[in-house]
Amino acid sequence: MDVSVPEVDYTEYTNRELVAVPLTLLGVALAILVVATVISGTPVALGIEFTGGTEMQVVTDESQAEIESTFDGEVSSITPIAGQSNAYQLTFQADDADPILQQAEGAGYEVESIGERSASFAADSQRQALFALLIAFGGMAALVALMFRTFVPSIAVIASAFSDLVIPLALMRLFGIELTLGTVAALLMLIGYSVDSDLLLNNHVLRRRGDFYTSTFRAMQTGVTMTVTSIAAMIVMTVVASLLGIPLLPDVGLILVFGLLTDLMNTYLLNVSLLRYYKYEGVAK
Amino acid sequence: MKLHFKKHWRIWLLVVFVLVSTVAVFAPLGGDGGITGPAEDETNTAGSQYTNLQFGLELSGGTQVRAPFVGMSVSDLEFGPDAESEIEGTLQSELGLGAGDVRADAEAGTVEVFDDSVAGNTTRAEFADALSAAGYEVEESDVRMGVTADTREGVEDVLNDRLRERGLGGGTASQVTAPGQRYMVVEVPGANRSEVIDLIGDRGQVEILALYPGDGGYETQSLLSQSDLAEIGGAQQEQGETFVPIRLNEQAGQRFGDAMRENGFDQQGGTRCSYELERSLEENMDDDPGRCLLTVLDGEVVFAAGVAPNLASSFESGAFDEDPSYRTTTTSFEDARELEINMRTGALRTTLDIDERGTTFFLLPSLAERFKPLSIVTGAAAVLAVSFMVFLRYRRPEIAAPMILTAAAEVYILLGFAAAVNLALDLSHIAGFIAVIGTGVDDLVIIADEIMQQGDVSTSRVFESRFRKAFWVIGAAAATTIIAMSPLAVLSLGELQGFAIITIVGVLIGVLITRPAYGDILRILVLRNE
């Protein structure tokens, strides 16, 4: 098995051709998010941490339909829990856990966990999470601009990072992954991971003597190894954690896998072509 | 191969940190274990029996409640201590609130009401108007949602006292600040939801009232409240009667005795009382209940009884005034215990709004316990995956093996940090650990590639220059990660805070300790023939 990073012959493609793929995907992702916002009000589905409501994990022999009829209020969702038989995750719109808890205990269910979040607290969390994402992204952008002090290379990094966030968000919508505190953490982590390989590429191309294509290839060898290693770690974490029925970790892992795959594409198509444009045309002008 | 102390100080630094972490994680807590609190609490904390690591609710089970304080406040007012009661009186009548619901503090220049439009029905505008009526011109915009720092601290202390009194020593109440709002977070490992909410949800204001026939019908008089108690005994059960023995302080004893004598409680043979707890105080008053002593908890009469003959005669003789001991009787031992805790810890000045603006979370301890080994398995699997990839890529054990060992050392030092600062580990931290392994290996790959890529390294100087180049990328990437995570470390988004702290500290440990050490290890390996 040969695992050395393949050398891509970038000279065969024009900048326009290279940029087309990532930009099209970014466009599609943005379109998905816009359509989703129009239809359901939010770009991605929000978990109870951001909408308010009650979430309960119960163990019972009853069927899903029987569980549903146990509760007076509407049950928003019933999901069997992986790795644990007869265990279900239930969510409710109502943010008062007391009656729900009573009904569950009355029906003889074993309540493994119950969490409630009031709507106003959830709205607060939503605002803060959005704020955190904006600050994190803005801080990253400012730092990158400060490090390169030139327009095109900075924009290349920032645009890749932006796309690395937007495409996983669209994938979350398509796969029905809810935005929870855990997935917000994954998105923030993605900002850090995404910038890694872009910085490496920019550093090799801009700060080293030598041919553009050689520098790019060297950066790629290192960068692809890094990203693929991280992807492997995250795939394993996702698979193992979901088999073992550990909450939170599968969602975090899956989003990082989405983001890192996107990052591979963005770094070596979008960022490379922007840098080539800068190196051969932007500087000359 | 020799490890020179001076030349390879980076490796020695790593070794020192690994040793320190071992001490932090495994050494039994000795004399300086004071951070974990009094000895009797230790059995209740959610620690592990083999290590000093603390686990949060997600990995140990229990209940967490987060809720803001009920109330509004106005600060920067100027008034003297004499004006306090006048302001309080005006606010009470203007807003229709009880005595315990308003508080003016001359020293701090603050006025607060423990009611608001969400949990009660006083709006900010009404508060501003009432304060204006009391002679202090304030606008609605001067009224801040939330209570004063003094009140918040008081509530925190009382809640912690209650948790201790209840034997829930592992539980903690602490304040959390979010922009524009402050929350109280109460975490109790091993306790279920209703147990915790019952304990922290009520103000716990205990009052003893006398109920007696006056000139124009029945009257009540407040005899004593928490501050009048000199001594509180443990709840007891004796001959089918449950009670809390209390002893009043001197002034209160005198006042109590006087009130008893004035209103006929000192009659021979004691007093008769037919108060019915199911009915309201007003309904009882219409029904000629006789002379009663009422125990009132948060405005609700929880027990009513007449005066026993021997107590009545001690009122009459004045013996009570000399030795003001008294039994507050209750209907059950449970009630007696609750009454005792409330009398001991005192009342909360304001309550937490759990229903409208709070969150609660409960996780079954047995389920949480299972997550502990399982998340270690997950982490180990991730490490194995990383190792496998690294071996595939380099095919040279002398490069790959130190890489994996260094990344593992990073996580180990991070665990040491968590144990040293008593950080309670949760699932989000585990995710953070795995993220740290990811970035750690990334950076080691950068170092290894930079040094090996451009042909053989012949001299120390070439090595240094390449290492420095690699470090520029690593430093820049670390700075971005820290910037991206820092808002989370400050905001109060619950579990995300822990994740952000672990990631930031992990990145710092990596950049400052483990990655330079890996550079030195590589130097030894590639310059072996020098």
PDB file of C-alpha atoms in Angstrom, chain B residues 5-15 464 467 513 515-520 523:
ATOM      1  CA  PHE B   5      21.252  18.342  30.589  1.00  0.00           C
ATOM      2  CA  LYS B   6      22.018  21.694  28.989  1.00  0.00           C
ATOM      3  CA  LYS B   7      21.843  20.780  25.347  1.00  0.00           C
ATOM      4  CA  HIS B   8      18.606  18.840  25.607  1.00  0.00           C
ATOM      5  CA  TRP B   9      16.867  20.852  28.260  1.00  0.00           C
ATOM      6  CA  ARG B  10      13.638  20.748  26.294  1.00  0.00           C
ATOM      7  CA  ILE B  11      13.428  16.995  26.685  1.00  0.00           C
ATOM      8  CA  TRP B  12      14.216  17.274  30.383  1.00  0.00           C
ATOM      9  CA  LEU B  13      11.470  19.859  30.722  1.00  0.00           C
ATOM     10  CA  LEU B  14       9.007  17.419  29.177  1.00  0.00           C
ATOM     11  CA  VAL B  15      10.156  14.701  31.568  1.00  0.00           C
ATOM     12  CA  GLU B 464      18.009  24.811  13.968  1.00  0.00           C
ATOM     13  CA  PHE B 467      13.106  23.757  13.143  1.00  0.00           C
ATOM     14  CA  ILE B 513       6.626  22.016  26.152  1.00  0.00           C
ATOM     15  CA  ARG B 515       6.701  20.215  20.480  1.00  0.00           C
ATOM     16  CA  PRO B 516      10.100  21.735  21.332  1.00  0.00           C
ATOM     17  CA  ALA B 517      10.927  18.483  23.099  1.00  0.00           C
ATOM     18  CA  TYR B 518      10.002  16.501  20.005  1.00  0.00           C
ATOM     19  CA  GLY B 519      12.335  18.769  18.020  1.00  0.00           C
ATOM     20  CA  ASP B 520      15.175  17.846  20.369  1.00  0.00           C
ATOM     21  CA  ARG B 523      17.734  16.256  16.513  1.00  0.00           C
TER      22      ARG B 523
END
